[in-house]
PDB file of C-alpha atoms in Angstrom:
ATOM      1  CA  MET A 596      34.873  69.331   7.398  1.00 49.00           C
ATOM      2  CA  SER A 597      34.267  72.089   9.967  1.00 57.00           C
ATOM      3  CA  ASP A 598      31.854  74.285   7.988  1.00 72.00           C
ATOM      4  CA  PRO A 599      28.633  74.087  10.011  1.00 77.00           C
ATOM      5  CA  VAL A 600      26.412  75.205   7.109  1.00 87.00           C
ATOM      6  CA  THR A 601      27.602  72.360   4.866  1.00 93.00           C
ATOM      7  CA  VAL A 602      27.330  69.765   7.620  1.00 96.00           C
ATOM      8  CA  LEU A 603      23.861  70.921   8.638  1.00 96.00           C
ATOM      9  CA  ASP A 604      22.638  70.898   5.046  1.00 97.00           C
ATOM     10  CA  ASP A 605      24.001  67.379   4.634  1.00 97.00           C
ATOM     11  CA  LEU A 606      22.419  66.263   7.917  1.00 98.00           C
ATOM     12  CA  SER A 607      19.070  67.527   6.668  1.00 98.00           C
ATOM     13  CA  ALA A 608      19.509  65.645   3.389  1.00 98.00           C
ATOM     14  CA  GLU A 609      20.574  62.440   5.143  1.00 98.00           C
ATOM     15  CA  SER A 610      17.581  62.608   7.479  1.00 98.00           C
ATOM     16  CA  GLU A 611      15.251  63.120   4.540  1.00 98.00           C
ATOM     17  CA  GLU A 612      16.696  60.075   2.779  1.00 98.00           C
ATOM     18  CA  VAL A 613      16.057  57.869   5.812  1.00 98.00           C
ATOM     19  CA  ASP A 614      12.593  59.409   6.197  1.00 98.00           C
ATOM     20  CA  SER A 615      11.822  58.380   2.609  1.00 98.00           C
ATOM     21  CA  LEU A 616      12.522  54.751   3.535  1.00 98.00           C
ATOM     22  CA  VAL A 617       9.860  54.622   6.247  1.00 98.00           C
ATOM     23  CA  ARG A 618       7.170  57.215   5.511  1.00 97.00           C
ATOM     24  CA  GLU A 619       4.963  54.837   3.499  1.00 97.00           C
ATOM     25  CA  LEU A 620       5.593  51.670   5.527  1.00 97.00           C
ATOM     26  CA  SER A 621       2.770  49.510   6.832  1.00 97.00           C
ATOM     27  CA  ALA A 622       2.638  48.712  10.533  1.00 95.00           C
ATOM     28  CA  GLU A 623       3.942  45.231   9.736  1.00 97.00           C
ATOM     29  CA  ARG A 624       7.015  46.647   7.982  1.00 98.00           C
ATOM     30  CA  TRP A 625       7.726  48.968  10.904  1.00 98.00           C
ATOM     31  CA  ALA A 626       8.028  45.775  12.948  1.00 98.00           C
ATOM     32  CA  ALA A 627      10.516  44.173  10.527  1.00 98.00           C
ATOM     33  CA  PRO A 628      13.727  42.995  12.226  1.00 98.00           C
ATOM     34  CA  THR A 629      16.956  44.816  11.349  1.00 97.00           C
ATOM     35  CA  PRO A 630      20.563  43.565  11.479  1.00 95.00           C
ATOM     36  CA  ALA A 631      20.864  44.937  15.034  1.00 94.00           C
ATOM     37  CA  ALA A 632      19.814  42.055  17.262  1.00 92.00           C
ATOM     38  CA  GLY A 633      16.428  42.682  18.864  1.00 94.00           C
ATOM     39  CA  TRP A 634      15.790  45.948  17.013  1.00 97.00           C
ATOM     40  CA  THR A 635      13.031  46.504  14.473  1.00 98.00           C
ATOM     41  CA  VAL A 636      12.727  49.359  11.998  1.00 98.00           C
ATOM     42  CA  ALA A 637      10.722  51.187  14.666  1.00 98.00           C
ATOM     43  CA  HIS A 638      13.577  50.772  17.173  1.00 98.00           C
ATOM     44  CA  GLN A 639      16.014  52.319  14.703  1.00 98.00           C
ATOM     45  CA  ILE A 640      13.871  55.406  14.121  1.00 98.00           C
ATOM     46  CA  ALA A 641      13.062  55.638  17.829  1.00 98.00           C
ATOM     47  CA  HIS A 642      16.784  55.657  18.609  1.00 97.00           C
ATOM     48  CA  LEU A 643      17.364  58.487  16.144  1.00 98.00           C
ATOM     49  CA  ALA A 644      14.494  60.448  17.675  1.00 97.00           C
ATOM     50  CA  TRP A 645      15.777  59.820  21.202  1.00 95.00           C
ATOM     51  CA  THR A 646      19.322  60.901  20.323  1.00 95.00           C
ATOM     52  CA  ASP A 647      18.123  63.995  18.485  1.00 96.00           C
ATOM     53  CA  ARG A 648      16.201  64.975  21.610  1.00 96.00           C
ATOM     54  CA  ALA A 649      19.324  64.448  23.708  1.00 94.00           C
ATOM     55  CA  ALA A 650      21.362  66.593  21.306  1.00 96.00           C
ATOM     56  CA  LEU A 651      18.705  69.306  21.425  1.00 97.00           C
ATOM     57  CA  LEU A 652      18.827  69.260  25.232  1.00 96.00           C
ATOM     58  CA  ALA A 653      22.636  69.472  25.155  1.00 96.00           C
ATOM     59  CA  ALA A 654      22.420  72.503  22.881  1.00 96.00           C
ATOM     60  CA  THR A 655      19.709  74.321  24.832  1.00 97.00           C
ATOM     61  CA  ASP A 656      20.004  73.236  28.480  1.00 97.00           C
ATOM     62  CA  PRO A 657      23.468  71.835  29.319  1.00 94.00           C
ATOM     63  CA  GLU A 658      22.645  71.349  33.002  1.00 95.00           C
ATOM     64  CA  ALA A 659      19.564  69.264  32.242  1.00 96.00           C
ATOM     65  CA  PHE A 660      21.541  67.279  29.690  1.00 95.00           C
ATOM     66  CA  ALA A 661      24.283  66.612  32.257  1.00 93.00           C
ATOM     67  CA  ALA A 662      21.708  65.161  34.636  1.00 93.00           C
ATOM     68  CA  GLU A 663      20.220  62.938  31.948  1.00 90.00           C
ATOM     69  CA  ALA A 664      23.663  61.856  30.739  1.00 87.00           C
ATOM     70  CA  ALA A 665      24.684  60.910  34.270  1.00 88.00           C
ATOM     71  CA  ALA A 666      21.550  58.815  34.690  1.00 85.00           C
ATOM     72  CA  ALA A 667      22.073  57.162  31.314  1.00 81.00           C
ATOM     73  CA  LEU A 668      25.732  56.365  31.865  1.00 77.00           C
ATOM     74  CA  ALA A 669      24.902  54.865  35.248  1.00 80.00           C
ATOM     75  CA  SER A 670      23.354  52.002  33.249  1.00 79.00           C
ATOM     76  CA  PRO A 671      25.594  51.906  30.157  1.00 72.00           C
ATOM     77  CA  GLY A 672      24.465  48.481  29.070  1.00 71.00           C
ATOM     78  CA  THR A 673      20.747  49.267  28.956  1.00 82.00           C
ATOM     79  CA  PHE A 674      20.025  52.974  28.454  1.00 84.00           C
ATOM     80  CA  VAL A 675      20.240  52.859  24.647  1.00 86.00           C
ATOM     81  CA  ASP A 676      17.872  49.883  24.418  1.00 88.00           C
ATOM     82  CA  GLU A 677      15.486  51.441  26.933  1.00 90.00           C
ATOM     83  CA  GLY A 678      15.223  54.644  24.908  1.00 90.00           C
ATOM     84  CA  ALA A 679      14.609  52.692  21.712  1.00 94.00           C
ATOM     85  CA  GLU A 680      12.012  50.433  23.342  1.00 96.00           C
ATOM     86  CA  GLU A 681      10.037  53.389  24.633  1.00 95.00           C
ATOM     87  CA  GLY A 682       9.872  55.034  21.238  1.00 96.00           C
ATOM     88  CA  ALA A 683       9.241  51.819  19.322  1.00 97.00           C
ATOM     89  CA  ALA A 684       6.106  51.225  21.408  1.00 97.00           C
ATOM     90  CA  LEU A 685       4.489  54.337  19.924  1.00 97.00           C
ATOM     91  CA  PRO A 686       2.172  54.161  16.896  1.00 97.00           C
ATOM     92  CA  PRO A 687       4.344  54.553  13.773  1.00 97.00           C
ATOM     93  CA  ALA A 688       2.733  57.854  12.753  1.00 97.00           C
ATOM     94  CA  GLU A 689       3.397  59.337  16.196  1.00 98.00           C
ATOM     95  CA  LEU A 690       6.970  58.041  16.240  1.00 98.00           C
ATOM     96  CA  LEU A 691       7.667  59.478  12.788  1.00 98.00           C
ATOM     97  CA  ALA A 692       6.112  62.841  13.627  1.00 98.00           C
ATOM     98  CA  GLY A 693       8.164  63.064  16.814  1.00 98.00           C
ATOM     99  CA  TRP A 694      11.392  62.282  14.985  1.00 98.00           C
ATOM    100  CA  ARG A 695      10.660  64.897  12.325  1.00 98.00           C
ATOM    101  CA  ASP A 696       9.865  67.559  14.916  1.00 98.00           C
ATOM    102  CA  GLY A 697      12.939  66.829  17.025  1.00 97.00           C
ATOM    103  CA  ARG A 698      15.399  66.788  14.164  1.00 97.00           C
ATOM    104  CA  GLU A 699      14.043  70.036  12.695  1.00 98.00           C
ATOM    105  CA  ARG A 700      14.233  71.774  16.055  1.00 98.00           C
ATOM    106  CA  LEU A 701      17.814  70.561  16.483  1.00 98.00           C
ATOM    107  CA  LEU A 702      18.771  71.831  13.030  1.00 97.00           C
ATOM    108  CA  ARG A 703      17.359  75.273  13.817  1.00 97.00           C
ATOM    109  CA  VAL A 704      19.232  75.504  17.111  1.00 97.00           C
ATOM    110  CA  LEU A 705      22.533  74.412  15.586  1.00 97.00           C
ATOM    111  CA  ARG A 706      22.155  76.823  12.667  1.00 96.00           C
ATOM    112  CA  GLU A 707      21.682  79.654  15.164  1.00 96.00           C
ATOM    113  CA  ALA A 708      24.561  78.640  17.455  1.00 95.00           C
ATOM    114  CA  PRO A 709      27.159  81.390  17.900  1.00 94.00           C
ATOM    115  CA  PRO A 710      30.678  80.790  16.541  1.00 90.00           C
ATOM    116  CA  GLY A 711      32.834  78.924  19.032  1.00 91.00           C
ATOM    117  CA  ALA A 712      29.897  77.472  20.978  1.00 95.00           C
ATOM    118  CA  ARG A 713      30.515  74.025  22.426  1.00 96.00           C
ATOM    119  CA  PHE A 714      27.963  71.560  23.729  1.00 96.00           C
ATOM    120  CA  PRO A 715      28.292  68.662  26.184  1.00 94.00           C
ATOM    121  CA  TRP A 716      27.899  65.113  24.911  1.00 89.00           C
ATOM    122  CA  TYR A 717      28.370  61.520  26.088  1.00 84.00           C
ATOM    123  CA  GLY A 718      31.994  61.786  24.975  1.00 76.00           C
ATOM    124  CA  PRO A 719      33.989  65.032  24.609  1.00 82.00           C
ATOM    125  CA  ALA A 720      32.161  68.358  24.243  1.00 90.00           C
ATOM    126  CA  MET A 721      31.399  69.291  20.644  1.00 91.00           C
ATOM    127  CA  SER A 722      31.058  72.345  18.439  1.00 94.00           C
ATOM    128  CA  ALA A 723      27.861  72.819  16.445  1.00 94.00           C
ATOM    129  CA  ALA A 724      29.552  71.361  13.363  1.00 94.00           C
ATOM    130  CA  SER A 725      30.886  68.360  15.270  1.00 93.00           C
ATOM    131  CA  LEU A 726      27.537  67.669  16.924  1.00 94.00           C
ATOM    132  CA  ALA A 727      25.842  67.855  13.530  1.00 96.00           C
ATOM    133  CA  THR A 728      28.474  65.510  12.109  1.00 95.00           C
ATOM    134  CA  ALA A 729      27.808  63.037  14.913  1.00 94.00           C
ATOM    135  CA  ARG A 730      24.078  63.198  14.171  1.00 96.00           C
ATOM    136  CA  LEU A 731      24.710  62.664  10.464  1.00 97.00           C
ATOM    137  CA  MET A 732      26.914  59.668  11.225  1.00 97.00           C
ATOM    138  CA  GLU A 733      24.247  58.052  13.386  1.00 97.00           C
ATOM    139  CA  THR A 734      21.464  58.901  10.958  1.00 98.00           C
ATOM    140  CA  TRP A 735      23.375  57.283   8.112  1.00 98.00           C
ATOM    141  CA  ALA A 736      24.323  54.205  10.168  1.00 98.00           C
ATOM    142  CA  HIS A 737      20.845  53.521  11.520  1.00 98.00           C
ATOM    143  CA  GLY A 738      19.426  54.328   8.113  1.00 98.00           C
ATOM    144  CA  GLN A 739      21.670  51.586   6.761  1.00 98.00           C
ATOM    145  CA  ASP A 740      20.099  49.132   9.189  1.00 98.00           C
ATOM    146  CA  VAL A 741      16.648  50.225   8.056  1.00 98.00           C
ATOM    147  CA  ALA A 742      17.607  49.866   4.393  1.00 98.00           C
ATOM    148  CA  ASP A 743      19.045  46.407   5.002  1.00 97.00           C
ATOM    149  CA  ALA A 744      15.878  45.338   6.801  1.00 98.00           C
ATOM    150  CA  LEU A 745      13.738  46.538   3.908  1.00 98.00           C
ATOM    151  CA  GLY A 746      15.974  45.106   1.202  1.00 97.00           C
ATOM    152  CA  VAL A 747      16.803  48.550  -0.163  1.00 97.00           C
ATOM    153  CA  VAL A 748      20.230  49.270  -1.668  1.00 96.00           C
ATOM    154  CA  ARG A 749      21.183  52.884  -1.059  1.00 95.00           C
ATOM    155  CA  ALA A 750      23.654  54.662  -3.312  1.00 95.00           C
ATOM    156  CA  PRO A 751      26.500  56.058  -1.177  1.00 96.00           C
ATOM    157  CA  THR A 752      26.980  59.815  -1.462  1.00 96.00           C
ATOM    158  CA  ALA A 753      29.620  62.424  -0.767  1.00 95.00           C
ATOM    159  CA  ARG A 754      27.956  62.915   2.624  1.00 96.00           C
ATOM    160  CA  LEU A 755      30.062  59.964   3.747  1.00 97.00           C
ATOM    161  CA  ARG A 756      32.982  62.402   3.970  1.00 96.00           C
ATOM    162  CA  HIS A 757      31.580  63.474   7.331  1.00 96.00           C
ATOM    163  CA  VAL A 758      31.329  59.899   8.582  1.00 97.00           C
ATOM    164  CA  ALA A 759      34.907  59.164   7.528  1.00 97.00           C
ATOM    165  CA  TRP A 760      36.136  62.335   9.208  1.00 96.00           C
ATOM    166  CA  ILE A 761      34.466  61.612  12.524  1.00 95.00           C
ATOM    167  CA  GLY A 762      35.642  58.004  12.316  1.00 96.00           C
ATOM    168  CA  LEU A 763      39.243  59.195  12.226  1.00 97.00           C
ATOM    169  CA  ARG A 764      38.648  61.913  14.824  1.00 94.00           C
ATOM    170  CA  ALA A 765      37.236  59.294  17.179  1.00 94.00           C
ATOM    171  CA  ARG A 766      40.325  57.096  16.898  1.00 97.00           C
ATOM    172  CA  ASP A 767      41.653  57.894  20.364  1.00 96.00           C
ATOM    173  CA  TYR A 768      38.204  57.500  21.916  1.00 93.00           C
ATOM    174  CA  ALA A 769      37.976  53.946  20.575  1.00 95.00           C
ATOM    175  CA  TYR A 770      41.152  53.127  22.476  1.00 97.00           C
ATOM    176  CA  LEU A 771      40.297  54.988  25.674  1.00 95.00           C
ATOM    177  CA  VAL A 772      36.800  53.509  26.012  1.00 93.00           C
ATOM    178  CA  ARG A 773      38.475  50.079  25.995  1.00 95.00           C
ATOM    179  CA  GLY A 774      41.074  51.044  28.593  1.00 96.00           C
ATOM    180  CA  LEU A 775      43.853  51.187  25.987  1.00 97.00           C
ATOM    181  CA  THR A 776      46.483  53.844  25.340  1.00 98.00           C
ATOM    182  CA  PRO A 777      46.014  55.559  21.968  1.00 98.00           C
ATOM    183  CA  PRO A 778      49.000  55.616  19.631  1.00 97.00           C
ATOM    184  CA  ALA A 779      51.017  58.828  19.774  1.00 96.00           C
ATOM    185  CA  GLU A 780      51.453  59.013  16.001  1.00 96.00           C
ATOM    186  CA  PRO A 781      48.634  60.437  13.870  1.00 97.00           C
ATOM    187  CA  PHE A 782      47.152  58.081  11.275  1.00 98.00           C
ATOM    188  CA  ARG A 783      46.308  58.748   7.635  1.00 98.00           C
ATOM    189  CA  LEU A 784      43.307  57.707   5.564  1.00 98.00           C
ATOM    190  CA  GLU A 785      43.310  57.361   1.783  1.00 98.00           C
ATOM    191  CA  LEU A 786      39.740  56.510   0.823  1.00 98.00           C
ATOM    192  CA  VAL A 787      38.256  55.972  -2.609  1.00 97.00           C
ATOM    193  CA  SER A 788      35.222  58.178  -3.238  1.00 96.00           C
ATOM    194  CA  PRO A 789      31.955  56.295  -3.844  1.00 94.00           C
ATOM    195  CA  GLU A 790      30.869  58.864  -6.429  1.00 89.00           C
ATOM    196  CA  ALA A 791      33.797  60.121  -8.503  1.00 80.00           C
ATOM    197  CA  GLU A 792      35.927  57.417 -10.103  1.00 80.00           C
ATOM    198  CA  GLY A 793      39.584  57.761  -9.123  1.00 79.00           C
ATOM    199  CA  GLU A 794      38.928  60.491  -6.520  1.00 92.00           C
ATOM    200  CA  LEU A 795      40.656  60.010  -3.170  1.00 96.00           C
ATOM    201  CA  TRP A 796      39.540  61.451   0.142  1.00 97.00           C
ATOM    202  CA  THR A 797      42.651  61.962   2.242  1.00 97.00           C
ATOM    203  CA  TYR A 798      42.888  62.737   5.931  1.00 96.00           C
ATOM    204  CA  GLY A 799      45.959  62.951   8.149  1.00 96.00           C
ATOM    205  CA  PRO A 800      49.628  63.783   7.458  1.00 97.00           C
ATOM    206  CA  GLU A 801      51.177  62.576   4.220  1.00 96.00           C
ATOM    207  CA  ASP A 802      54.248  61.210   6.026  1.00 97.00           C
ATOM    208  CA  ALA A 803      52.260  59.065   8.507  1.00 97.00           C
ATOM    209  CA  THR A 804      53.643  55.534   8.777  1.00 97.00           C
ATOM    210  CA  GLN A 805      50.293  54.151   9.932  1.00 98.00           C
ATOM    211  CA  LEU A 806      47.563  54.445   7.313  1.00 97.00           C
ATOM    212  CA  VAL A 807      44.425  52.834   5.965  1.00 98.00           C
ATOM    213  CA  ARG A 808      43.505  52.581   2.297  1.00 98.00           C
ATOM    214  CA  GLY A 809      40.320  51.372   0.652  1.00 98.00           C
ATOM    215  CA  PRO A 810      36.731  52.245  -0.273  1.00 97.00           C
ATOM    216  CA  ALA A 811      35.196  55.110   1.689  1.00 98.00           C
ATOM    217  CA  LEU A 812      31.955  53.139   2.040  1.00 98.00           C
ATOM    218  CA  ASP A 813      33.773  50.203   3.640  1.00 98.00           C
ATOM    219  CA  PHE A 814      35.524  52.491   6.122  1.00 98.00           C
ATOM    220  CA  CYS A 815      32.277  54.197   7.089  1.00 98.00           C
ATOM    221  CA  LEU A 816      30.502  50.870   7.551  1.00 98.00           C
ATOM    222  CA  LEU A 817      33.392  49.705   9.733  1.00 98.00           C
ATOM    223  CA  VAL A 818      33.633  52.720  12.040  1.00 98.00           C
ATOM    224  CA  THR A 819      29.863  52.661  12.566  1.00 97.00           C
ATOM    225  CA  GLN A 820      30.253  48.927  13.271  1.00 97.00           C
ATOM    226  CA  ARG A 821      27.909  47.844  10.497  1.00 97.00           C
ATOM    227  CA  VAL A 822      30.453  45.411   9.050  1.00 97.00           C
ATOM    228  CA  HIS A 823      33.362  43.276  10.244  1.00 97.00           C
ATOM    229  CA  VAL A 824      36.789  44.302   9.020  1.00 97.00           C
ATOM    230  CA  ALA A 825      37.181  40.884   7.377  1.00 97.00           C
ATOM    231  CA  ASP A 826      34.287  41.744   5.060  1.00 97.00           C
ATOM    232  CA  THR A 827      35.836  44.993   3.813  1.00 98.00           C
ATOM    233  CA  ALA A 828      38.441  45.844   1.191  1.00 98.00           C
ATOM    234  CA  LEU A 829      40.329  48.061   3.636  1.00 98.00           C
ATOM    235  CA  VAL A 830      44.112  47.681   3.669  1.00 98.00           C
ATOM    236  CA  PRO A 831      45.978  48.792   6.806  1.00 98.00           C
ATOM    237  CA  LEU A 832      49.649  49.665   6.505  1.00 97.00           C
ATOM    238  CA  GLY A 833      51.294  49.345   9.905  1.00 97.00           C
ATOM    239  CA  ALA A 834      50.550  47.189  12.928  1.00 97.00           C
ATOM    240  CA  GLU A 835      48.844  50.003  14.838  1.00 98.00           C
ATOM    241  CA  ALA A 836      46.561  50.796  11.923  1.00 98.00           C
ATOM    242  CA  ALA A 837      45.639  47.126  11.626  1.00 98.00           C
ATOM    243  CA  HIS A 838      44.789  46.976  15.339  1.00 98.00           C
ATOM    244  CA  TRP A 839      42.708  50.131  15.142  1.00 98.00           C
ATOM    245  CA  LEU A 840      40.492  48.603  12.467  1.00 98.00           C
ATOM    246  CA  THR A 841      39.524  45.870  14.931  1.00 97.00           C
ATOM    247  CA  ILE A 842      38.239  48.365  17.529  1.00 97.00           C
ATOM    248  CA  ALA A 843      37.287  51.483  15.540  1.00 97.00           C
ATOM    249  CA  GLN A 844      34.027  53.212  16.430  1.00 96.00           C
ATOM    250  CA  ALA A 845      32.752  56.616  15.433  1.00 95.00           C
ATOM    251  CA  PHE A 846      30.084  56.864  18.155  1.00 90.00           C
ATOM    252  CA  ALA A 847      30.242  57.892  21.804  1.00 84.00           C
ATOM    253  CA  GLY A 848      29.240  55.687  24.695  1.00 79.00           C
ATOM    254  CA  PRO A 849      30.437  52.226  25.722  1.00 81.00           C
ATOM    255  CA  ALA A 850      32.680  50.162  23.493  1.00 85.00           C
ATOM    256  CA  GLY A 851      30.711  48.464  20.751  1.00 81.00           C
ATOM    257  CA  GLN A 852      31.325  44.817  19.961  1.00 80.00           C
ATOM    258  CA  GLY A 853      30.710  45.292  16.251  1.00 86.00           C
ATOM    259  CA  ARG A 854      29.327  42.650  13.941  1.00 89.00           C
ATOM    260  CA  PRO A 855      30.788  39.237  13.264  1.00 90.00           C
ATOM    261  CA  PRO A 856      32.190  38.179   9.903  1.00 93.00           C
ATOM    262  CA  LYS A 857      29.470  37.207   7.451  1.00 88.00           C
ATOM    263  CA  ASP A 858      30.336  33.522   7.627  1.00 80.00           C
ATOM    264  CA  ALA A 859      29.863  33.610  11.407  1.00 65.00           C
ATOM    265  CA  ALA A 860      26.838  35.915  11.587  1.00 51.00           C
ATOM    266  CA  ALA A 861      24.339  33.127  12.048  1.00 43.00           C
ATOM    267  CA  ASP A 862      26.204  31.729  15.034  1.00 42.00           C
ATOM    268  CA  ALA A 863      27.489  34.852  16.784  1.00 40.00           C
ATOM    269  CA  PRO A 864      25.262  37.939  16.547  1.00 34.00           C
ATOM    270  CA  GLY A 865      27.125  41.083  17.506  1.00 38.00           C
ATOM    271  CA  GLU A 866      26.142  44.156  19.486  1.00 39.00           C
ATOM    272  CA  ASP A 867      26.380  47.145  17.166  1.00 46.00           C
ATOM    273  CA  ARG A 868      24.267  49.819  18.796  1.00 52.00           C
TER     274      ARG A 868
END
């Protein structure tokens, strides 16, 4: 999963798929509410545009990014919403054009990054491939919110391999951001491909005693906090693996609260951004 060319090509394809969901929308549909409480379709695209700009700054001007990251993390409960609100207030055509420009500029910079380059981020520093993987993960997750808002069912693709990989890589972060000690033992994933019947995507050592099995789509929805673990077909083997599924998150920043089980969604909306 570390080949930057493959990841960048997949990021471009994922962005184009989300773009296709919104490019012909009326102004009224841009204002449609999404499963993220308080966020419309415009908020979702504005968040992607805002984060792409932050990634571009991290890749081109680390000192300026550090200053912006410090200011953002000084208000961890509001900076994501503030960035989305600012972008969502723009006319849809301007918002869409800005997102397209920012993501293309980021792709060019990451394609030209020298081998071994690392860039600062809101969590650990990242290589070009890892930063692209993080952008793909967020693009897919927020695209899922857009699709849900519009009543569109997207076919899952092999690009989810990147989301699954970063979900496992972020295991320790999910513990640390909650003030917990990560398990010492590595975990294993055995995920069923959404495309090829019978194909398994495996990550982690074969002799791991803590592992998670189930559909790759369910795992990716869980680690991006788009679904509650109770509404997945994931099967944890081991107490630590079971606990991890209750806190897993593939994204940097403060601990997400996730989404409630479907039968409780009407009464207890969750924070998933």
